[in-house]
XYZ file of C-alpha atoms in Angstrom:
650
model
C 0.010 0.017 -0.030
C 3.023 2.487 0.542
C 4.687 1.578 -2.841
C 1.358 2.430 -4.209
C 1.387 5.905 -2.271
C 4.244 7.002 -2.631
C 3.630 6.364 -6.765
C 0.798 7.971 -7.003
C 2.400 10.429 -5.756
C 5.441 10.426 -8.008
C 3.534 10.769 -11.424
C 1.180 13.450 -9.283
C 4.620 15.683 -9.196
C 5.683 14.782 -12.853
C 2.352 15.691 -14.427
C 2.349 18.576 -12.971
C 6.313 19.711 -13.205
C 6.996 21.213 -17.021
C 10.229 22.246 -18.163
C 13.014 20.529 -15.779
C 16.917 21.977 -16.900
C 20.093 20.915 -15.196
C 23.555 23.681 -14.818
C 25.793 22.006 -13.563
C 28.996 23.063 -12.113
C 32.621 23.284 -13.643
C 33.982 20.247 -11.901
C 30.652 17.875 -11.784
C 30.487 18.128 -7.934
C 27.025 20.510 -7.990
C 24.066 20.342 -10.287
C 20.617 22.848 -10.115
C 17.631 21.639 -11.097
C 15.066 24.628 -11.914
C 11.963 23.303 -12.678
C 8.383 24.663 -13.204
C 5.055 23.147 -11.618
C 1.279 24.256 -13.098
C -0.406 25.872 -10.992
C -3.898 24.302 -13.036
C -3.659 21.040 -15.398
C -5.215 23.711 -18.380
C -2.083 26.210 -18.102
C 1.329 26.102 -19.475
C 1.894 28.819 -16.002
C 3.213 28.225 -13.109
C 5.349 27.974 -10.340
C 9.223 28.480 -11.074
C 11.572 25.859 -8.672
C 14.858 24.889 -8.046
C 16.963 22.591 -5.759
C 20.615 21.396 -5.407
C 22.814 18.533 -5.911
C 25.581 17.855 -4.635
C 28.260 14.093 -5.939
C 29.562 12.714 -2.474
C 32.058 9.207 -2.697
C 28.127 7.331 -3.381
C 26.186 10.313 -6.093
C 24.633 13.361 -6.557
C 22.735 14.046 -3.148
C 19.752 16.350 -2.971
C 20.886 18.985 -0.254
C 18.114 21.700 -1.698
C 14.472 20.033 -1.909
C 12.471 22.038 -4.467
C 12.633 25.822 -3.380
C 10.457 28.244 -5.202
C 11.629 31.104 -7.014
C 10.106 34.506 -7.899
C 9.554 38.554 -7.768
C 6.723 40.789 -7.398
C 6.108 44.821 -8.221
C 3.476 46.773 -7.270
C 2.143 46.563 -10.843
C 3.262 43.310 -12.019
C 3.988 39.659 -10.330
C 6.623 37.066 -11.332
C 5.081 34.515 -8.445
C 3.130 31.177 -9.529
C 2.230 33.224 -13.117
C 6.106 32.326 -15.337
C 6.489 30.548 -18.193
C 9.677 29.219 -20.101
C 10.015 30.761 -22.821
C 13.944 30.542 -24.018
C 16.905 29.404 -22.062
C 20.948 30.113 -23.389
C 23.267 27.891 -23.582
C 25.371 27.450 -20.516
C 28.784 29.042 -20.727
C 31.795 29.261 -19.015
C 32.274 32.556 -16.594
C 35.802 32.214 -16.354
C 37.896 35.492 -14.823
C 40.794 36.185 -12.713
C 40.775 39.032 -10.686
C 43.124 40.013 -7.689
C 42.208 41.488 -3.886
C 44.475 44.067 -2.020
C 42.556 43.258 0.715
C 41.257 39.214 1.903
C 41.350 35.725 2.275
C 42.867 35.235 -0.907
C 45.185 37.420 -3.231
C 44.702 35.789 -6.780
C 41.040 34.435 -6.803
C 39.048 33.392 -9.852
C 35.959 33.244 -10.617
C 35.365 30.176 -12.364
C 31.361 28.949 -12.931
C 28.345 28.162 -15.225
C 26.215 30.153 -16.090
C 22.722 29.449 -18.332
C 19.996 32.603 -18.429
C 16.474 31.501 -18.048
C 13.995 33.774 -19.956
C 10.651 33.664 -18.481
C 6.941 36.062 -19.314
C 3.977 36.720 -16.607
C 0.886 35.274 -17.415
C 0.333 39.757 -18.422
C 3.382 38.875 -21.072
C 5.915 41.243 -19.202
C 9.517 39.245 -19.086
C 11.866 38.098 -16.032
C 15.458 36.350 -16.367
C 16.519 34.309 -13.912
C 20.606 33.773 -14.279
C 21.996 30.701 -12.929
C 26.077 30.413 -11.616
C 26.841 27.166 -10.106
C 30.536 27.334 -9.477
C 32.673 24.428 -7.595
C 31.804 25.920 -4.208
C 28.516 26.894 -5.022
C 25.287 28.661 -6.568
C 24.573 31.687 -7.342
C 21.611 33.515 -8.934
C 19.479 36.870 -9.383
C 16.428 37.894 -11.294
C 16.959 40.522 -13.959
C 13.683 42.772 -15.223
C 14.650 43.561 -19.582
C 12.579 46.228 -19.933
C 12.454 49.872 -20.028
C 10.515 51.968 -18.064
C 9.754 55.264 -17.854
C 8.794 55.883 -14.647
C 10.082 54.463 -11.211
C 8.995 50.718 -11.087
C 8.292 50.025 -6.746
C 9.845 46.275 -5.893
C 8.509 44.807 -3.418
C 8.492 41.702 -2.339
C 10.457 37.693 -2.883
C 9.015 34.493 -3.640
C 12.404 33.293 -3.111
C 12.715 30.518 -0.127
C 15.487 28.625 1.422
C 13.927 25.320 1.376
C 15.754 22.502 3.631
C 14.956 19.222 5.633
C 14.108 18.498 8.639
C 16.950 18.456 11.644
C 19.031 20.447 9.555
C 21.511 22.090 11.859
C 21.267 25.885 11.663
C 24.016 28.714 13.101
C 21.703 31.973 12.964
C 22.074 35.125 13.680
C 18.734 37.200 14.565
C 18.798 40.127 12.706
C 19.243 43.638 13.802
C 20.390 46.286 11.845
C 23.902 46.181 13.473
C 24.295 42.726 12.193
C 26.139 42.680 15.389
C 24.521 39.705 17.535
C 26.106 35.605 18.569
C 25.100 32.602 15.770
C 23.509 30.064 18.487
C 23.665 26.106 17.152
C 19.769 25.604 16.490
C 18.205 22.385 15.230
C 14.780 24.031 14.695
C 15.504 27.391 13.638
C 13.127 28.876 16.457
C 14.169 31.825 17.689
C 13.339 33.214 21.706
C 11.051 36.241 20.687
C 9.674 34.250 17.654
C 10.381 36.906 15.459
C 11.531 34.708 12.960
C 14.018 37.262 11.236
C 17.448 36.144 10.613
C 21.080 37.797 8.786
C 22.822 37.024 6.583
C 25.634 34.961 6.969
C 23.286 31.618 7.251
C 24.846 28.296 7.820
C 23.328 24.988 7.414
C 24.521 22.041 7.405
C 22.003 19.489 5.513
C 20.521 16.483 8.327
C 23.053 13.791 8.954
C 25.809 14.845 5.699
C 28.776 16.213 5.671
C 27.527 19.233 3.512
C 27.345 22.735 4.423
C 25.585 25.634 3.444
C 26.385 29.137 4.015
C 23.920 31.809 2.277
C 23.915 35.620 1.749
C 24.027 37.296 -0.787
C 26.049 39.976 -2.542
C 27.224 43.010 -5.356
C 24.326 45.138 -3.678
C 24.022 47.989 -6.071
C 22.078 51.647 -5.474
C 18.643 50.569 -6.894
C 19.351 47.266 -4.470
C 18.301 47.006 -1.038
C 19.932 44.125 0.990
C 17.604 40.903 2.089
C 17.329 39.170 5.232
C 15.436 36.070 5.742
C 11.881 34.781 7.108
C 10.930 30.966 8.672
C 7.527 32.175 10.424
C 5.377 30.019 8.348
C 7.959 27.309 7.907
C 10.260 26.388 10.375
C 12.862 24.829 7.566
C 12.089 27.112 5.067
C 13.947 29.848 4.624
C 11.549 33.183 2.350
C 13.753 36.531 1.935
C 12.446 39.597 2.758
C 13.378 43.425 2.158
C 14.511 45.567 4.587
C 11.471 46.804 6.709
C 11.028 51.143 6.648
C 11.878 52.868 8.753
C 10.074 56.326 10.469
C 11.975 58.594 8.302
C 11.916 56.547 4.797
C 8.594 54.576 4.606
C 10.138 53.079 0.947
C 9.505 49.027 1.125
C 12.152 47.357 -1.245
C 13.286 49.002 -4.152
C 11.766 52.171 -6.773
C 14.236 52.237 -9.643
C 14.030 51.854 -13.522
C 13.912 48.943 -15.990
C 16.185 47.431 -16.841
C 16.751 46.064 -13.572
C 19.086 43.517 -11.793
C 18.617 41.752 -8.147
C 21.648 41.461 -6.106
C 23.003 37.994 -6.343
C 22.012 35.369 -3.727
C 24.377 32.779 -3.017
C 24.816 29.746 -1.389
C 28.409 28.568 -0.574
C 28.558 24.403 -0.776
C 30.892 21.685 0.424
C 32.649 20.934 3.237
C 33.224 23.807 5.408
C 37.086 23.732 4.124
C 35.360 24.456 1.339
C 32.858 27.666 3.658
C 35.886 29.172 4.997
C 37.948 29.365 1.561
C 35.361 30.229 -0.687
C 35.573 33.358 -2.472
C 32.410 33.060 -4.193
C 30.697 37.007 -2.285
C 33.307 38.826 -3.988
C 33.422 36.823 -7.681
C 29.966 36.982 -8.306
C 30.420 41.078 -7.719
C 31.527 43.898 -9.927
C 34.497 44.007 -10.512
C 37.398 47.186 -9.866
C 36.151 50.913 -10.402
C 38.788 52.508 -9.354
C 41.124 53.656 -12.172
C 44.762 53.145 -9.051
C 44.893 51.483 -5.845
C 48.365 51.760 -5.729
C 47.154 53.893 -1.999
C 45.960 51.983 -0.660
C 47.305 49.328 2.013
C 45.854 47.194 4.977
C 47.436 47.529 7.712
C 46.759 47.124 11.502
C 45.775 49.721 13.849
C 46.307 51.282 17.165
C 42.969 51.502 18.638
C 41.743 54.271 21.315
C 38.106 53.721 21.585
C 38.054 50.368 23.114
C 39.960 50.922 26.660
C 39.114 54.681 26.925
C 35.893 54.835 25.576
C 36.165 58.968 24.815
C 39.498 58.863 25.007
C 39.790 60.468 21.207
C 38.936 63.967 23.625
C 42.124 64.043 25.771
C 44.906 64.788 23.397
C 47.540 62.919 25.608
C 46.082 59.850 24.793
C 45.522 60.168 21.383
C 49.607 61.085 21.855
C 49.916 57.740 23.403
C 48.430 55.435 21.314
C 50.066 57.172 18.512
C 53.484 55.966 19.981
C 52.053 52.888 20.745
C 51.940 52.080 17.052
C 55.690 53.341 16.459
C 56.751 50.745 19.040
C 54.596 47.984 17.922
C 55.760 49.023 14.283
C 51.445 49.234 13.109
C 51.579 52.050 10.125
C 47.779 52.855 11.766
C 46.149 55.447 14.004
C 42.722 55.602 14.146
C 41.539 58.906 16.803
C 37.569 57.793 17.718
C 35.012 59.916 18.140
C 34.405 63.577 19.796
C 38.221 64.140 18.486
C 35.909 67.773 17.828
C 36.108 68.514 21.004
C 39.439 67.385 21.872
C 41.350 69.157 25.033
C 44.157 68.199 27.356
C 46.979 70.097 25.277
C 46.119 70.260 21.412
C 43.424 69.449 18.874
C 42.794 67.483 16.488
C 45.163 69.249 13.927
C 48.080 68.923 16.523
C 47.080 65.404 17.333
C 46.926 64.405 12.934
C 50.342 66.566 13.273
C 52.419 64.631 15.856
C 51.080 61.351 14.424
C 52.389 62.441 11.188
C 56.178 63.577 12.386
C 56.375 59.896 14.407
C 55.796 59.013 10.689
C 52.046 56.901 11.556
C 49.407 57.425 9.515
C 45.712 59.134 11.137
C 42.712 58.331 10.551
C 39.374 59.650 11.990
C 36.246 58.050 12.988
C 32.419 59.979 11.643
C 28.601 59.489 12.500
C 27.449 59.054 9.537
C 24.220 60.773 9.913
C 21.784 58.508 9.962
C 20.749 56.850 13.110
C 22.300 57.717 16.228
C 23.402 61.209 16.705
C 23.942 61.361 20.287
C 28.745 61.632 20.090
C 30.363 64.186 17.408
C 31.051 64.651 14.504
C 27.534 64.807 13.198
C 25.983 65.277 9.497
C 29.346 66.290 7.880
C 29.202 63.681 5.340
C 25.468 63.900 4.305
C 25.884 65.125 0.969
C 28.402 65.075 -2.147
C 29.103 68.595 -1.401
C 29.470 67.731 2.213
C 32.063 64.581 1.816
C 33.184 66.988 -0.915
C 34.861 69.827 1.328
C 34.884 67.097 4.094
C 37.365 64.512 2.438
C 39.225 68.182 0.969
C 40.564 68.993 4.681
C 41.199 66.142 5.411
C 43.341 65.629 2.563
C 44.454 68.804 3.809
C 45.724 68.267 6.586
C 47.550 64.097 5.757
C 44.672 61.849 6.831
C 45.086 58.850 4.993
C 40.908 57.423 6.494
C 38.082 57.654 7.357
C 35.485 55.065 9.914
C 31.770 55.998 9.596
C 29.307 54.366 12.140
C 25.568 54.116 13.049
C 24.243 53.988 9.715
C 19.895 53.660 10.306
C 19.772 49.973 8.461
C 19.672 48.037 4.945
C 17.294 50.192 3.112
C 18.071 50.985 -0.592
C 19.327 55.325 1.294
C 21.376 53.549 3.322
C 23.168 51.427 0.094
C 22.924 54.045 -2.220
C 24.843 56.341 1.129
C 27.718 53.530 1.852
C 28.097 53.411 -2.283
C 28.140 57.367 -2.766
C 30.288 57.287 0.082
C 33.046 54.588 -1.065
C 33.098 56.289 -3.866
C 33.590 59.743 -2.810
C 35.742 58.220 -0.626
C 38.109 56.524 -3.161
C 38.640 60.160 -5.421
C 40.541 61.820 -2.274
C 41.717 58.563 -1.518
C 40.983 57.289 1.485
C 40.480 54.571 2.831
C 36.962 53.548 4.085
C 35.425 51.433 7.354
C 32.079 50.886 7.799
C 30.527 50.635 11.262
C 26.895 50.035 12.690
C 26.756 48.803 8.796
C 25.109 45.775 6.880
C 26.843 43.468 6.191
C 29.922 42.753 3.167
C 28.460 42.281 -0.267
C 31.154 42.070 -2.001
C 31.515 45.404 -2.102
C 35.433 45.222 -0.941
C 35.713 44.004 -4.736
C 33.943 47.160 -6.714
C 35.755 49.504 -4.421
C 38.790 48.180 -2.403
C 38.860 50.769 -0.600
C 36.446 49.730 2.217
C 39.299 48.062 3.831
C 36.749 46.431 6.576
C 33.216 46.411 8.216
C 32.499 45.631 12.183
C 28.780 44.225 11.564
C 29.708 41.601 13.958
C 28.771 40.981 17.565
C 32.888 41.671 18.775
C 35.499 42.839 21.368
C 34.120 46.541 22.305
C 30.805 44.458 24.065
C 33.736 43.882 27.060
C 32.527 47.526 26.691
C 28.892 47.360 27.321
C 27.536 44.537 28.485
C 28.313 40.944 31.299
C 27.582 38.440 27.940
C 30.758 37.905 25.935
C 32.869 37.371 29.022
C 30.917 33.670 29.116
C 29.953 33.166 25.476
C 33.519 35.117 23.448
C 35.117 31.292 23.541
C 32.451 29.647 22.034
C 31.618 32.995 19.664
C 35.514 33.514 18.429
C 34.940 29.677 16.886
C 32.095 30.223 15.024
C 32.268 33.545 13.197
C 35.131 32.161 11.270
C 32.160 29.874 9.254
C 29.713 32.031 9.873
C 30.052 36.186 8.969
C 33.815 36.515 8.451
C 33.367 34.156 5.785
C 31.912 36.737 3.555
C 34.844 39.731 4.558
C 37.034 41.057 6.049
C 35.852 42.165 10.239
C 36.475 44.376 12.358
C 36.283 42.632 15.275
C 38.419 44.588 17.573
C 40.781 42.182 19.038
C 43.517 40.576 20.949
C 42.823 42.250 24.287
C 44.705 41.032 27.039
C 43.327 43.709 30.368
C 39.804 43.732 31.006
C 37.823 46.102 29.888
C 33.779 47.076 32.480
C 33.290 43.600 31.813
C 36.500 40.930 31.869
C 37.383 38.401 29.295
C 38.358 34.648 30.417
C 39.691 33.541 27.194
C 43.079 32.798 27.743
C 46.140 35.012 26.229
C 47.459 33.187 23.822
C 43.892 32.516 22.467
C 43.381 36.284 21.792
C 46.794 36.755 20.540
C 45.783 33.622 18.004
C 42.659 36.178 16.608
C 45.049 38.608 14.728
C 44.911 35.365 12.710
C 42.012 33.513 13.012
C 40.100 37.261 11.809
C 40.773 38.659 8.817
C 40.072 42.093 8.448
C 42.393 44.391 6.346
C 41.951 46.948 9.025
C 43.404 45.224 11.969
C 42.139 47.586 14.935
C 44.308 46.400 17.993
C 41.956 47.176 20.878
C 43.886 47.239 24.086
C 45.984 50.170 26.075
C 49.751 50.886 25.105
C 50.297 48.882 29.194
C 48.942 45.057 28.204
C 51.036 44.890 25.147
C 54.335 47.273 25.961
C 53.868 43.742 29.130
C 53.719 41.199 26.719
C 56.821 38.561 27.171
C 59.351 39.033 23.101
C 57.640 36.187 21.488
C 54.282 37.460 20.948
C 54.472 41.297 20.740
C 56.653 40.229 18.537
C 54.690 38.170 16.856
C 52.204 41.016 16.669
C 54.230 43.643 15.008
C 54.928 41.507 12.607
C 51.824 40.020 11.840
C 50.020 40.535 8.392
C 45.960 42.070 7.629
C 45.940 40.182 4.384
C 46.175 36.803 3.270
C 48.074 35.216 -0.636
C 46.238 31.819 0.456
C 43.828 30.288 3.236
C 43.292 27.061 4.359
C 41.180 25.781 6.922
C 43.307 22.627 8.734
C 40.745 21.680 11.641
C 37.626 22.802 13.057
C 33.553 22.669 13.831
C 31.334 25.504 14.599
C 31.177 27.072 18.341
C 33.713 23.744 19.342
C 37.421 24.439 18.145
C 39.323 26.103 14.995
C 42.900 26.358 12.722
C 43.639 28.965 10.115
C 46.544 29.365 7.944
C 46.755 31.936 6.059
C 49.772 32.331 3.422
C 51.485 35.806 3.272
C 54.895 35.726 0.982
C 56.355 33.282 1.763
C 55.507 32.586 5.295
C 52.667 30.988 7.389
C 51.265 32.026 10.008
C 48.771 29.302 12.232
C 46.315 30.401 14.549
C 44.161 28.322 16.832
C 41.202 28.827 18.535
C 39.309 25.937 21.403
C 36.090 27.371 22.359
C 35.302 25.026 25.409
C 35.346 25.165 28.808
C 37.778 22.668 28.901
C 41.022 21.140 27.756
C 41.703 19.629 23.923
C 43.758 19.413 22.219
C 44.080 20.676 18.397
C 45.676 18.866 15.951
C 47.761 20.779 13.281
C 47.963 18.205 10.236
C 50.866 19.730 8.031
C 49.705 18.606 4.975
C 49.196 21.745 3.351
C 52.311 22.663 3.024
C 55.120 22.061 0.083
C 58.229 20.305 0.732
C 61.052 20.417 2.121
C 62.140 21.540 5.806
C 60.226 23.653 7.521
C 61.045 26.254 10.435
C 58.504 26.393 13.116
C 57.615 28.482 16.013
C 54.726 28.123 18.044
C 52.888 30.081 20.388
C 50.971 28.798 23.645
C 48.572 28.555 25.855
C 51.286 27.996 29.636
C 50.771 27.145 32.617
C 48.036 29.004 33.129
C 45.440 31.068 31.075
C 48.362 34.721 30.964
C 50.842 32.621 30.430
C 52.971 31.364 27.078
C 55.022 29.027 25.957
C 57.165 29.283 23.006
C 58.564 26.133 20.507
C 60.917 26.265 17.774
C 61.452 22.512 15.750
C 61.548 21.172 12.437
C 58.659 20.167 10.096
C 57.734 19.564 7.277
C 54.804 18.284 4.867
C 53.017 15.262 5.637
C 53.650 15.337 10.130
C 51.466 16.388 12.464
C 51.759 17.858 15.632
C 49.055 17.785 18.917
C 48.670 20.819 20.441
C 46.964 21.116 24.000
C 44.993 24.166 24.355
C 43.803 25.342 27.864
C 40.374 26.017 28.455
C 39.633 29.214 26.221
C 42.039 28.844 24.972
C 44.686 28.850 21.266
C 48.227 29.513 19.652
C 49.505 30.704 17.139
C 52.666 30.048 14.422
C 55.027 30.658 11.939
C 56.453 28.531 9.683
C 59.202 29.728 7.281
C 61.226 27.519 4.668
C 64.087 25.728 6.856
C 66.970 27.674 3.980
C 65.216 30.838 4.172
C 65.048 30.932 8.474
C 68.969 29.428 8.042
C 69.698 32.328 5.262
C 68.278 35.542 7.166
C 70.153 34.514 10.946
C 73.488 34.797 8.465
C 72.769 37.783 7.334
């Protein structure tokens, strides 16, 4: 009887399914099937779905069941009333490009692209383009007809469907993206809002296949989106940013033709997730003619230990001197610099930094959200930005940090892009805080060095919750938030702020490698860094912030991670124990080239405030067990032994 029932279901499904197409990744490991289900027996129109298969040793397995596609405008619906009229031949996207900062210097935009042309029941056109990569899938919508007036794109039917019991690490949606990614099998929130921010990580059922969902290539004609699973906990619908009090618009207002953002799904093993460059792969290429002025680097940062420190000239001087001592190229002068006193003003502070060979940067309030900290309203219009940026050039400032954006609405996306474009005209690098997560702008406008959008170390100043959650949180971020772009966590703190941290000193040191950020803001006070033993102090003087290659050696969200990153001829390793118990992390050196390497490892000492350093020789195929304290960690540097020997002789 059961067999008969299943057969009838299969026949019913086939009867209502038409126009099934496939798109395969270049290595044939990922397959996307696009199909249509009739809305009735006598209709040639229907609902469009996509499903994703992933090939393992036993063949293809389904990792995403049939998931709806579609989009709505205020004048037309393109949801369950679509008919396929044409499809393009599969073509290969194959483009190498370089990133100035990020997890990988040379990237390859390699995927199979296919476009499907539909019309709705009013004969209005909609194109859906799929690109299938070796490490994921991207798709977007396109309206190709022209309009003489603005069209309001109000909603999407796009939904990501998962099998029941799928493991998930999701952040409840907040406009600042400053929250945790707790593990769940149910997809429920404590407040029952059921809204989730990007990126969203899933481990599909009992299969060793992971999917990280986000989006990329947001333009001024897009808003950012979020996910909602209020109707079904296993079905995550794309929702556009909600209106806000001073911006009543729902969705997007634009002329046609128009492209949506790319919807992205990074798919594979955990290493595929962590190492993926899919977000920048699908984003627009670099639009800046000259980029030799863009220099990633470490930053001396005053706010964490001294909340209102930028008002005090003497404290700014102390952090400038710290940058000199630690060989960090940059100093960030944070909020309230316009009220600086105690021996000097902002011009004096900038001049002092430059006299010491340190490049100063300055904080700005975006003027759109929380308006208490000054300076406010220096950037809101193109005219104001031109005046302010010209002044920054005149006094010798190299970058800006812009904070407190109002949300993910279309006007905020346009504002961010306008800031990047105008800042580039004046050779100013940019750090966005209180802003949306990275969505590929770092490729298009490479003067975007980093973005906050993370529950980072500054929260030790605000609430006690990070004290107990930091270790687990720090071992989750490399698999979630930091995958999609540079992350300004403001790491590596050894002293305590308002609320203490209980991660070990070696754990904190390892954050400089495990977390990637084009500007790495080291957050502690000068005396904390000056009192470090010679080996960890020297490590912090030299650790890079941009990387040629990134490899995940070992890890699992919330439990542990070992990250290996290469810069020129050196490998840097960072390992974290996310648990409140002793743990041994195993380094497998299969990622190395042939030859003998010198390994210098700095790990937990006898207690959580001490270090232990050891130097040894290793080679490809070796492994090393590293014992970590509860919430502990380690860093290591590897270099070919011949190169080390030559350096010592010189």
